[in-house]
XYZ file of C-alpha atoms in Angstrom:
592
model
C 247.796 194.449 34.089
C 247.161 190.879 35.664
C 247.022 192.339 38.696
C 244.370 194.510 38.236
C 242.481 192.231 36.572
C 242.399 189.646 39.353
C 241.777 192.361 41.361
C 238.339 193.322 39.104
C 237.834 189.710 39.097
C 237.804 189.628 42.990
C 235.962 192.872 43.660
C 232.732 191.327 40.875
C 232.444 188.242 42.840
C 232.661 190.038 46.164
C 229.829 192.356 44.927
C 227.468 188.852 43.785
C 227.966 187.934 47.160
C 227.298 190.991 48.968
C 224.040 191.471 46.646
C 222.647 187.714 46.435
C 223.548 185.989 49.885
C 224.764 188.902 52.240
C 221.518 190.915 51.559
C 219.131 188.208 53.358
C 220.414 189.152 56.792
C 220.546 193.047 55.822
C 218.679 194.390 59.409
C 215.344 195.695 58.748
C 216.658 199.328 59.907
C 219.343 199.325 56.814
C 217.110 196.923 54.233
C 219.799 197.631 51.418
C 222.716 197.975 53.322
C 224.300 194.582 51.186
C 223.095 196.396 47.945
C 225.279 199.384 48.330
C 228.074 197.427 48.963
C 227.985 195.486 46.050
C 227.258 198.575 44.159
C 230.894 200.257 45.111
C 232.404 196.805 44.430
C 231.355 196.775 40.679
C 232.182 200.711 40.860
C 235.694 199.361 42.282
C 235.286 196.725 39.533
C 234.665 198.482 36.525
C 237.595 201.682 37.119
C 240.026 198.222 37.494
C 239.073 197.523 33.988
C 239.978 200.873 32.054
C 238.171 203.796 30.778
C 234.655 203.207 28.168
C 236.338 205.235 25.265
C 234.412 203.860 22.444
C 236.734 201.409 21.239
C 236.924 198.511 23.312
C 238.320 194.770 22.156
C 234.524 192.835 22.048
C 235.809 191.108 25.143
C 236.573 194.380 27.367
C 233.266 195.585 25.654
C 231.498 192.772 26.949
C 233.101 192.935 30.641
C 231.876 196.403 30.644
C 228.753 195.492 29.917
C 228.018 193.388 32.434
C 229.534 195.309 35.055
C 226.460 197.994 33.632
C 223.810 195.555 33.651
C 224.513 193.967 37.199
C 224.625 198.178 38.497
C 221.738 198.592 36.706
C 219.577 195.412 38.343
C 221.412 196.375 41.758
C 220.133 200.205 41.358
C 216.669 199.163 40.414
C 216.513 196.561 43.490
C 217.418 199.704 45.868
C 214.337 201.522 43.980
C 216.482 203.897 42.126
C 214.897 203.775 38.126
C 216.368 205.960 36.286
C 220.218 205.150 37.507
C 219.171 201.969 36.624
C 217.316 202.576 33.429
C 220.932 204.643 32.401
C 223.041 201.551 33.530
C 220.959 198.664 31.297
C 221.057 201.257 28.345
C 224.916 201.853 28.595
C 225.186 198.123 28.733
C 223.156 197.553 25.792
C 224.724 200.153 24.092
C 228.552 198.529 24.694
C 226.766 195.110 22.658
C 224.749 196.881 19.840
C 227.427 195.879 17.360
C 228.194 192.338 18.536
C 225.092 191.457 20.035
C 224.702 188.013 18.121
C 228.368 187.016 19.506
C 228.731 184.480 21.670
C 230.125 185.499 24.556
C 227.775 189.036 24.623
C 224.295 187.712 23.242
C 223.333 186.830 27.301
C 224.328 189.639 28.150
C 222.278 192.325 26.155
C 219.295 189.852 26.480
C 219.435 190.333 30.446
C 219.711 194.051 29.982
C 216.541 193.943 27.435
C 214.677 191.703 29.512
C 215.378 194.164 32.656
C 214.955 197.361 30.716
C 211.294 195.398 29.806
C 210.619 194.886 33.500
C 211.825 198.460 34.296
C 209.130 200.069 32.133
C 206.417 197.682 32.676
C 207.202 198.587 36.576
C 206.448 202.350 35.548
C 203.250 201.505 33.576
C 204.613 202.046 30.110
C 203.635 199.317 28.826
C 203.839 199.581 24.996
C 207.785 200.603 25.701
C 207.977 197.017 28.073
C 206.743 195.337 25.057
C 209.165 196.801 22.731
C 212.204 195.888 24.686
C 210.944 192.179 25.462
C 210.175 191.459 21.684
C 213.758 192.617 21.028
C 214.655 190.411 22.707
C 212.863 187.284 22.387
C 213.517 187.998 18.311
C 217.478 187.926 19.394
C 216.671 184.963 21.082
C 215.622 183.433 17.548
C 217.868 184.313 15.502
C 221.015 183.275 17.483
C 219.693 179.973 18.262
C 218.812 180.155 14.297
C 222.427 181.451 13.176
C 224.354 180.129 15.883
C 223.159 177.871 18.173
C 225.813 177.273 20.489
C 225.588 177.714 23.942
C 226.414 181.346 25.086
C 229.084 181.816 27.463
C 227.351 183.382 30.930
C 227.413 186.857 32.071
C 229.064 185.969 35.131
C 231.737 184.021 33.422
C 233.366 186.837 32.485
C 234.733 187.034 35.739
C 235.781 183.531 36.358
C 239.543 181.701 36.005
C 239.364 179.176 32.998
C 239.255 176.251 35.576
C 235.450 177.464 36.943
C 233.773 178.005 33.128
C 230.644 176.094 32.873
C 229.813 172.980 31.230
C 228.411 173.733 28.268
C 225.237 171.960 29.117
C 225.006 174.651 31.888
C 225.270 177.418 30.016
C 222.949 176.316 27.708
C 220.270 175.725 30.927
C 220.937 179.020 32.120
C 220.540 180.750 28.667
C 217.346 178.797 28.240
C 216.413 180.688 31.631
C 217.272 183.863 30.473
C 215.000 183.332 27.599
C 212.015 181.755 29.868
C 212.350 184.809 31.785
C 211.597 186.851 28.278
C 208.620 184.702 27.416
C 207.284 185.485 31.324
C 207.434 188.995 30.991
C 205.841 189.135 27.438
C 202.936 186.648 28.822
C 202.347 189.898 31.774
C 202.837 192.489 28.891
C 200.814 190.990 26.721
C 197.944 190.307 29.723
C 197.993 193.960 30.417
C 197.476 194.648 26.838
C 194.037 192.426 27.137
C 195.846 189.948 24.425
C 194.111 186.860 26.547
C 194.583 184.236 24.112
C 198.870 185.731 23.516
C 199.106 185.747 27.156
C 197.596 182.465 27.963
C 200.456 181.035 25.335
C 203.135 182.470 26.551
C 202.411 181.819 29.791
C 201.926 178.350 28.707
C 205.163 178.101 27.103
C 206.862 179.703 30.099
C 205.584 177.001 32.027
C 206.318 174.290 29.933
C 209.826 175.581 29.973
C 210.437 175.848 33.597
C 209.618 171.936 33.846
C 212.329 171.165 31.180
C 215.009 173.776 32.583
C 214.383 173.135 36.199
C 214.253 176.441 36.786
C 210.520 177.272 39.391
C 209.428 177.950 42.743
C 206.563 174.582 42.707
C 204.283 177.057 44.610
C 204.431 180.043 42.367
C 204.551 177.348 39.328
C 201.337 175.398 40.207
C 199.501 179.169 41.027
C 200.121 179.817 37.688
C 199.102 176.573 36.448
C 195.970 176.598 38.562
C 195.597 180.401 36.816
C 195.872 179.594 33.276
C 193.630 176.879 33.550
C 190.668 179.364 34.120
C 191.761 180.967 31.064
C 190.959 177.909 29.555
C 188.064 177.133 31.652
C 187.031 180.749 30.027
C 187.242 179.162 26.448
C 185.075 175.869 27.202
C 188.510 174.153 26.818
C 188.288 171.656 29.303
C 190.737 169.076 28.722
C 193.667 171.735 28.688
C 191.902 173.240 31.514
C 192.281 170.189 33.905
C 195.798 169.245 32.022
C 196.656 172.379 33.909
C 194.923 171.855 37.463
C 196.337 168.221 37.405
C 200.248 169.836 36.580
C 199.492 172.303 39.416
C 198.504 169.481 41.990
C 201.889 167.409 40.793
C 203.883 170.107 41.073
C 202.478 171.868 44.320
C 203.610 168.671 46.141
C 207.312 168.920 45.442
C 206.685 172.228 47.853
C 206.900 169.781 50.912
C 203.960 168.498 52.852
C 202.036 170.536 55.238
C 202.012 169.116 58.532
C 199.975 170.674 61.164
C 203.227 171.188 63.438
C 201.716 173.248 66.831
C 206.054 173.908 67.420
C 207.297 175.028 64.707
C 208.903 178.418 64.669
C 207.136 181.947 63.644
C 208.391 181.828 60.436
C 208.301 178.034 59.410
C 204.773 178.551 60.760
C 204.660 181.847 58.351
C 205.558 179.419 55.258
C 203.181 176.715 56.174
C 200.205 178.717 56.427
C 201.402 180.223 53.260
C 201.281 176.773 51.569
C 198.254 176.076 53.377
C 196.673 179.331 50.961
C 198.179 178.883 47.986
C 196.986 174.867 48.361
C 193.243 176.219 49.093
C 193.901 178.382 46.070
C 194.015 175.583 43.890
C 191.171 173.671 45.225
C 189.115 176.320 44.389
C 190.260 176.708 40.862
C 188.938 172.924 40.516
C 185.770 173.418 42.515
C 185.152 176.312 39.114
C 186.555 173.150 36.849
C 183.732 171.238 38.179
C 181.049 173.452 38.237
C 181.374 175.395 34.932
C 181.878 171.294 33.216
C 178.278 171.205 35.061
C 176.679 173.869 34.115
C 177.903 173.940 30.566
C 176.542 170.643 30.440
C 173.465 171.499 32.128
C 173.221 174.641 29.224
C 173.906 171.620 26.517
C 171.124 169.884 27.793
C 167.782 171.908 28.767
C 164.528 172.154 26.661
C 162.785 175.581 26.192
C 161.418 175.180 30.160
C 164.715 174.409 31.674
C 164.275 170.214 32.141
C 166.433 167.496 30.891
C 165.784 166.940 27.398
C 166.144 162.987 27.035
C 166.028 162.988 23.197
C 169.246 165.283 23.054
C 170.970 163.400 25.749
C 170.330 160.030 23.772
C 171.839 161.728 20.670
C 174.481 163.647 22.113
C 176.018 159.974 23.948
C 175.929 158.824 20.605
C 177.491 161.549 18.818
C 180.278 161.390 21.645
C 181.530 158.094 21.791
C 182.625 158.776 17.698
C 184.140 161.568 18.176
C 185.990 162.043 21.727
C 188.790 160.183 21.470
C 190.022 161.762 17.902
C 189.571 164.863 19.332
C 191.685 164.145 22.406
C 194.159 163.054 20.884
C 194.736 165.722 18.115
C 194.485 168.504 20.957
C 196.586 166.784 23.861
C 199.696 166.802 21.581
C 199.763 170.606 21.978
C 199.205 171.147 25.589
C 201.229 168.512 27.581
C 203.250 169.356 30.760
C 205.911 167.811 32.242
C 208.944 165.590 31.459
C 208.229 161.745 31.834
C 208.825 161.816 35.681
C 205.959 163.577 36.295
C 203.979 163.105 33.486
C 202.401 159.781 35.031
C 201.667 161.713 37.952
C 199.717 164.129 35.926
C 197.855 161.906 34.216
C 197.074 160.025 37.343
C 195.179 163.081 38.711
C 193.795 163.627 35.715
C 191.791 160.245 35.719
C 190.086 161.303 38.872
C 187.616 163.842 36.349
C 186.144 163.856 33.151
C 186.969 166.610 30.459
C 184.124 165.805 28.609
C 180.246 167.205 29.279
C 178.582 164.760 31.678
C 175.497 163.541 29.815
C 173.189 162.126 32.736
C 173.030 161.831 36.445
C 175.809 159.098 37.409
C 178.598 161.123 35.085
C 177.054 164.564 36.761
C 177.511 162.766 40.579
C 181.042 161.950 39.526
C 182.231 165.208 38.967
C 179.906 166.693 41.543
C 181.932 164.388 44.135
C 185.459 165.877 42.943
C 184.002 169.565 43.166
C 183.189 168.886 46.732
C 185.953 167.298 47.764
C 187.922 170.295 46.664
C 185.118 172.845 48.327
C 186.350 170.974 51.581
C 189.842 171.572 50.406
C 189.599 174.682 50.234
C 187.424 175.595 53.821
C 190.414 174.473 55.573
C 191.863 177.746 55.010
C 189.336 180.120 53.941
C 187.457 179.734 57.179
C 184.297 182.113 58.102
C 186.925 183.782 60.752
C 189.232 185.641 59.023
C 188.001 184.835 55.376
C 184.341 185.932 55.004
C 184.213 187.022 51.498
C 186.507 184.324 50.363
C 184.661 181.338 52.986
C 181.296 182.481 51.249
C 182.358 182.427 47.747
C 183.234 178.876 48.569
C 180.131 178.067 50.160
C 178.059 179.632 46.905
C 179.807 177.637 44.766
C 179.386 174.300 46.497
C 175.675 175.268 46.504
C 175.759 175.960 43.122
C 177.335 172.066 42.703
C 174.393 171.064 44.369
C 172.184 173.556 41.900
C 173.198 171.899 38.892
C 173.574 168.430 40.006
C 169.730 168.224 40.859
C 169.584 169.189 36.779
C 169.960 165.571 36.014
C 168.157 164.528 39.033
C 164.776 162.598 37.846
C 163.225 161.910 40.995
C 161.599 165.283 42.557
C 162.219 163.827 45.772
C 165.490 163.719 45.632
C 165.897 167.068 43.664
C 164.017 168.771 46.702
C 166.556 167.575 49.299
C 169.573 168.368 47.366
C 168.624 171.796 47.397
C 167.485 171.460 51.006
C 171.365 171.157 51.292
C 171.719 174.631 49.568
C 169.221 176.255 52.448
C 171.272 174.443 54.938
C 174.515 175.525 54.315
C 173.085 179.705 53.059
C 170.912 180.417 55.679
C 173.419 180.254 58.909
C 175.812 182.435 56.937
C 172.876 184.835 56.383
C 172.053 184.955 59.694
C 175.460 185.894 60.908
C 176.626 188.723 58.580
C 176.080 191.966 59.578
C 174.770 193.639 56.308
C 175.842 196.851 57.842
C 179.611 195.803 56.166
C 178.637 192.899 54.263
C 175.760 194.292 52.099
C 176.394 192.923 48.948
C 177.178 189.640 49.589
C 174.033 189.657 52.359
C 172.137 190.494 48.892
C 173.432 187.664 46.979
C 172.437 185.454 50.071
C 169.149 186.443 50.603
C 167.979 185.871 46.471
C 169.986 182.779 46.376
C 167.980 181.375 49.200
C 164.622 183.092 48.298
C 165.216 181.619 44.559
C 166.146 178.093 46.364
C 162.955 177.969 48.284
C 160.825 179.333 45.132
C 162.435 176.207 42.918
C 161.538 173.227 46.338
C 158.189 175.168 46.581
C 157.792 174.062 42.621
C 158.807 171.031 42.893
C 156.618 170.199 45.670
C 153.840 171.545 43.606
C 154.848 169.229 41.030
C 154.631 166.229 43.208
C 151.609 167.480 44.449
C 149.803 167.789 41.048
C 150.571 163.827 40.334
C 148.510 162.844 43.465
C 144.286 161.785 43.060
C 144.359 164.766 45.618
C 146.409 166.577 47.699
C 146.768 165.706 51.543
C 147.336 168.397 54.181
C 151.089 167.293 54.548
C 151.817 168.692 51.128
C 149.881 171.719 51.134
C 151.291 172.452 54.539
C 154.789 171.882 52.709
C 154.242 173.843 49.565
C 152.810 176.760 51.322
C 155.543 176.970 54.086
C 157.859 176.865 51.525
C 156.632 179.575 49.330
C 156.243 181.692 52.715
C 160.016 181.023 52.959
C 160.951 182.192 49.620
C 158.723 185.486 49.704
C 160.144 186.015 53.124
C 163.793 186.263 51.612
C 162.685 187.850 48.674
C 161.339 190.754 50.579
C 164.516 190.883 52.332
C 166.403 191.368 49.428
C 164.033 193.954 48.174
C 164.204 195.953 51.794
C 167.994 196.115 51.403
C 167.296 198.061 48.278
C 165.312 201.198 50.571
C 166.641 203.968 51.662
C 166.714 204.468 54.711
C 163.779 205.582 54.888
C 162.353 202.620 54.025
C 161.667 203.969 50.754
C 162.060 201.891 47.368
C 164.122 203.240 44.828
C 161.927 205.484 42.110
C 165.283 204.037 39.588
C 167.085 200.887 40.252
C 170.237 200.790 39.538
C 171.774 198.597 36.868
C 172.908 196.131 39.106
C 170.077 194.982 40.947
C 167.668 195.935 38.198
C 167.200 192.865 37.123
C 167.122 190.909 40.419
C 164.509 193.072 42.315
C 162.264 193.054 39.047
C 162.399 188.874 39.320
C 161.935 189.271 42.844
C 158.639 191.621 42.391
C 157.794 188.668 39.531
C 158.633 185.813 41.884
C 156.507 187.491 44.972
C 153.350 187.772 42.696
C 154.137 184.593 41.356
C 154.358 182.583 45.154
C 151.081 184.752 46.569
C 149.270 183.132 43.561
C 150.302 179.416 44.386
C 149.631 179.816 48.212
C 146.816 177.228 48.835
C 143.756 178.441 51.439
C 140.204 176.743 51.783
C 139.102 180.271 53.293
C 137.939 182.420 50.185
C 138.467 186.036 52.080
C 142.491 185.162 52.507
C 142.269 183.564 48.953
C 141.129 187.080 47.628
C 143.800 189.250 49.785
C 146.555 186.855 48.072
C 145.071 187.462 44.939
C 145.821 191.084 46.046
C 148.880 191.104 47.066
C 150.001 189.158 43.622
C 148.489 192.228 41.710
C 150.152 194.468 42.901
C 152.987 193.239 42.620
C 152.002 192.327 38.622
C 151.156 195.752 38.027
C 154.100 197.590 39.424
C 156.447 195.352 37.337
C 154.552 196.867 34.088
C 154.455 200.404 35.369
C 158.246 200.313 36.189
C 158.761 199.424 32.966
C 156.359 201.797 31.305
C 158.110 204.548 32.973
C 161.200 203.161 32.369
C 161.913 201.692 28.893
C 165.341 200.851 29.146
C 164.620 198.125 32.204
C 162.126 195.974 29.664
C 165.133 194.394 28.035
C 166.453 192.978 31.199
C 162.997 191.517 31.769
C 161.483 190.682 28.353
C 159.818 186.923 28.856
C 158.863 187.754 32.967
C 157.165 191.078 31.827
C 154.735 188.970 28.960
C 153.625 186.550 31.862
C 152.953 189.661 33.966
C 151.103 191.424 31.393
C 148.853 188.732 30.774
C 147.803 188.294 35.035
C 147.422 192.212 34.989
C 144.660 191.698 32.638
C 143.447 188.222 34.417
C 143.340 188.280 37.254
C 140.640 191.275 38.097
C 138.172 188.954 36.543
C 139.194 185.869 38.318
C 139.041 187.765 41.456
C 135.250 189.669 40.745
C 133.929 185.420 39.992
C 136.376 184.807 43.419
C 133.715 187.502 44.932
C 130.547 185.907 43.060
C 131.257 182.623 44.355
C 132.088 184.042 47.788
C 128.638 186.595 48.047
C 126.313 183.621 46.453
C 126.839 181.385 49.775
C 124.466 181.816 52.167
């Protein structure tokens, strides 16, 4: 009998070896040649330790069982679900009874956990969530009844002089249980339960820092993740807690040297940290620009300018009650053990998590945003990363965007979004809209709405001088020419081709090419000409534009919604601007 048990004991850790360290080298001809090995040593295994009759001692029953779960992990790893789904079931079956004990209560929550990832693998989702509540309830109530640290699955095969400590047991049951939470957080994400998912992956996170149990890259992706969660729900200071853990963390992965030698696959991993690092840029660039542009929303009067009155009242209102706020919150969400919690805090001094209130708070976080856009173009280059490279570039305009909010000087505003056109227009130039339509699109109105908002502030500037000087008018009209240009653009990609416009837009450029009609009548109007003939043929040109935004709508109802304040303006030139023109032409014919 003590032979064959060494003998079982033997064959099991032969098979962990064969499955967990021999399988790396596995040749890419034979990719599970390891697997099947350990799979006849646990066969070999479990026929050493008797027949399952039904009545096994708890400790044979437990044996059994994990012999079962680790042939039901190994048959799932070599793609085979059902002989694994049969395997976790037998070994949960073997621990129904005794489940709570301490030497099995690992052991069925492994199998649960696995039987949760099994089903969630075949889409069943409902059936994933069943198994992983199981077993994050056992979880409960042994730590609740019992409390002790669980003896290991694997040290059921072990001599007395290799048990564990219990302080390691009680690590890797803590694991066990992380790896429960982890799964529920996916479950519970595919199940649209945002607000469940972002705390349980929260709590997984948390966890992994205490039980040292992470990959730092994977960690701080998922860090960098749930903080747009947060981002989603205006919550800002648990939204940068998170970015700030991710940066900490992401740096235990090693630094990234730009090493021209190193071999294919240490170059593999370090253009793989390179991503995931430009990953997480990008997820503060979005910190930064949605703590802008909320702010920005806070802010505006009914026209879309700084209200000063509000910004004077809302510093006030602040500076009471921040810091209480803070502090209640920040209880709640901290990461980290003290070792790294000075890190994290460290980053997180470099930003704000309140609403910037005026242009020197703005700059400040405008500053970190583009530091991280720059981050992030070292990897998602315009060569190899279009979509990704552009989305980078749109949101560093869009810094720019709201950062010339809080701009007062009109100057100043115009040449920060003069740094929007320069960094746009190149890309627009060099995509071929043949592939890149949509994102050509989204170029072309960004730029034609950039020029459109420099042509109106020029305007502006131009309306506070005695009179205007050629300079300016040369200016505002060039612009506006600019903006029409790329606004007819945007309205050409929308022909068929046969050049013809669509008779029904669809839903999601209905409301840009109805602005862009608006914004064309709109620029032909503020065009400035001494010569009367070319004033007229704008005047035109801006009609008819007018009028077929109020006959698309009259024809189609359903389109006025998406264009209720632009299609009262347009009503109102419609009916103006025949008359203006006929006195235009009585002015005109009364000259000799």
């Amino acid at each position: 009998m003590a032979d064959s048990w060494q003998l079982a004991c033997d064959a099991y850790q032969r098979a962990i070896t064969a499955s967990e360290v021999e399988s790396r080298s596995d040749p890419e001809n034979e990719p599970y040649r390891s697997k099947y090995r350990a799979r006849e040593l646990l066969r070999e295994a479990r026929a050493l330790l008797g027949p399952e009759d039904g009545d096994e001692t708890r400790l044979l029953a437990a044996r059994l069982a994990v012999i079962q779960l680790r042939l039901g992990v190994n048959h799932t790893e070599t793609e085979e679900m059902s002989a694994g789904e049969e395997h976790l079931v037998k070994a949960v079956g073997l621990l129904e009874r005794c489940r709570l004990s301490h030497d099995c209560v690992s052991i069925y929550l492994q199998a649960q956990n696995n039987l949760g990832i099994l089903w969630a693998d075949r889409g069943e989702i409902i059936i994933a969530q069943t198994y992983l509540e199981s077993a994050e309830s056992l979880y409960c109530q042994y730590m609740k009844k019992i409390g002790k640290p669980p003896i290991d699955p694997d040290e059921h095969f072990k001599p007395e002089e290799q048990k564990l400590t219990e302080q390691e047991r009680a690590k890797r049951f803590e694991r066990v249980y992380t790896h429960t939470l982890y799964y529920l957080a996916q479950v519970y994400k595919h199940l649209k339960q945002d607000e469940k998912a972002a705390q349980y992956c929260h709590t997984t996170l948390q966890r992994q820092l205490e039980y040292d149990g992470y990959n730092p890259v994977e960690w701080a992706i998922n860090a960098a993740t749930l903080s747009q969660y947060y981002l989603g729900k205006q919550c800002y200071m648990e939204s940068r807690h998170c970015l700030a853990a991710a940066d900490v963390v992401f740096s235990k992965a090693g630094q990234i040297p730009s090493s021209e030698e190193a071999d294919e696959a240490e170059q593999e991993r370090l253009d793989h940290l390179r991503q995931k690092k430009s990953e997480i840029a990008r997820c503060w660039v979005k910190y930064c620009l949605c703590l802008l542009a909320d702010a920005r929303k806070k802010l505006e009067d009914n026209i879309g300018e700084l209200d000063v009155d509000l910004q004077d009242e809302l510093k006030a209102e602040r500076k009471k009650q921040e810091d209480e706020k803070e502090k209640g919150r920040k209880k709640a969400v901290l990461f980290g053990s003290s070792d790294i919690y000075d890190s994290i805090l460290a980053v997180e001094e470099k930003v704000e998590c309140s609403l910037p209130l005026d242009f020197k708070e703005a700059r400040e976080v405008f500053l970190v945003g583009q530091n991280y856009v720059n981050e992030a173009k070292e990897y998602f280059q315009l060569d190899g990363h279009v979509t990704d490279h552009i989305e980078v570039i749109q949101d560093h305009s869009a810094l720019f965007k709201v950062l010339a909010f809080f701009e007062e000087d009109y100057e100043r505003r115009c040449k920060m979004h003069k740094r929007r056109i320069d960094m746009l227009e190149p890309l627009c130039k060099e995509l071929n809209p043949q592939y890149y339509l949509l994102v050509c699109r989204q170029l072309q109105f960004e730029l034609a709405d950039t020029y459109y908002e420099m042509m109106d502030l020029k305007v502006a500037i131009g309306n506070k001088l005695d009179e205007m000087d050629s300079h300016t008018i040369k200016k505002i009209n060039s612009l506006a020419q600019a903006a029409i240009k790329f606004y007819e653009m945007f309205l050409d990609s929308l022909k068929s081709p046969d050049k013809k416009f669509p008779e029904k837009l669809e839903d999601d450029v209905l409301r840009p090419a109805l602005v862009a009609k608006f914004h064309i009548a709109r620029l032909y109007g503020k065009l400035i000409t001494t010569d009367a003939n070319k004033q007229l043929e704008n005047m035109q040109i801006s009609l008819s534009y007018y009028t077929f935004l109020v006959e698309y709508c009259a024809n189609h109802e359903e389109a006025i919604k998406s264009v209720e304040t632009e299609l009262e303006l347009t009503k109102e030139m419609v009916a103006l601007l025949p008359a203006r023109m006929e006195r235009l032409r009585m002015q005109f014919s009364s000259f000799p």
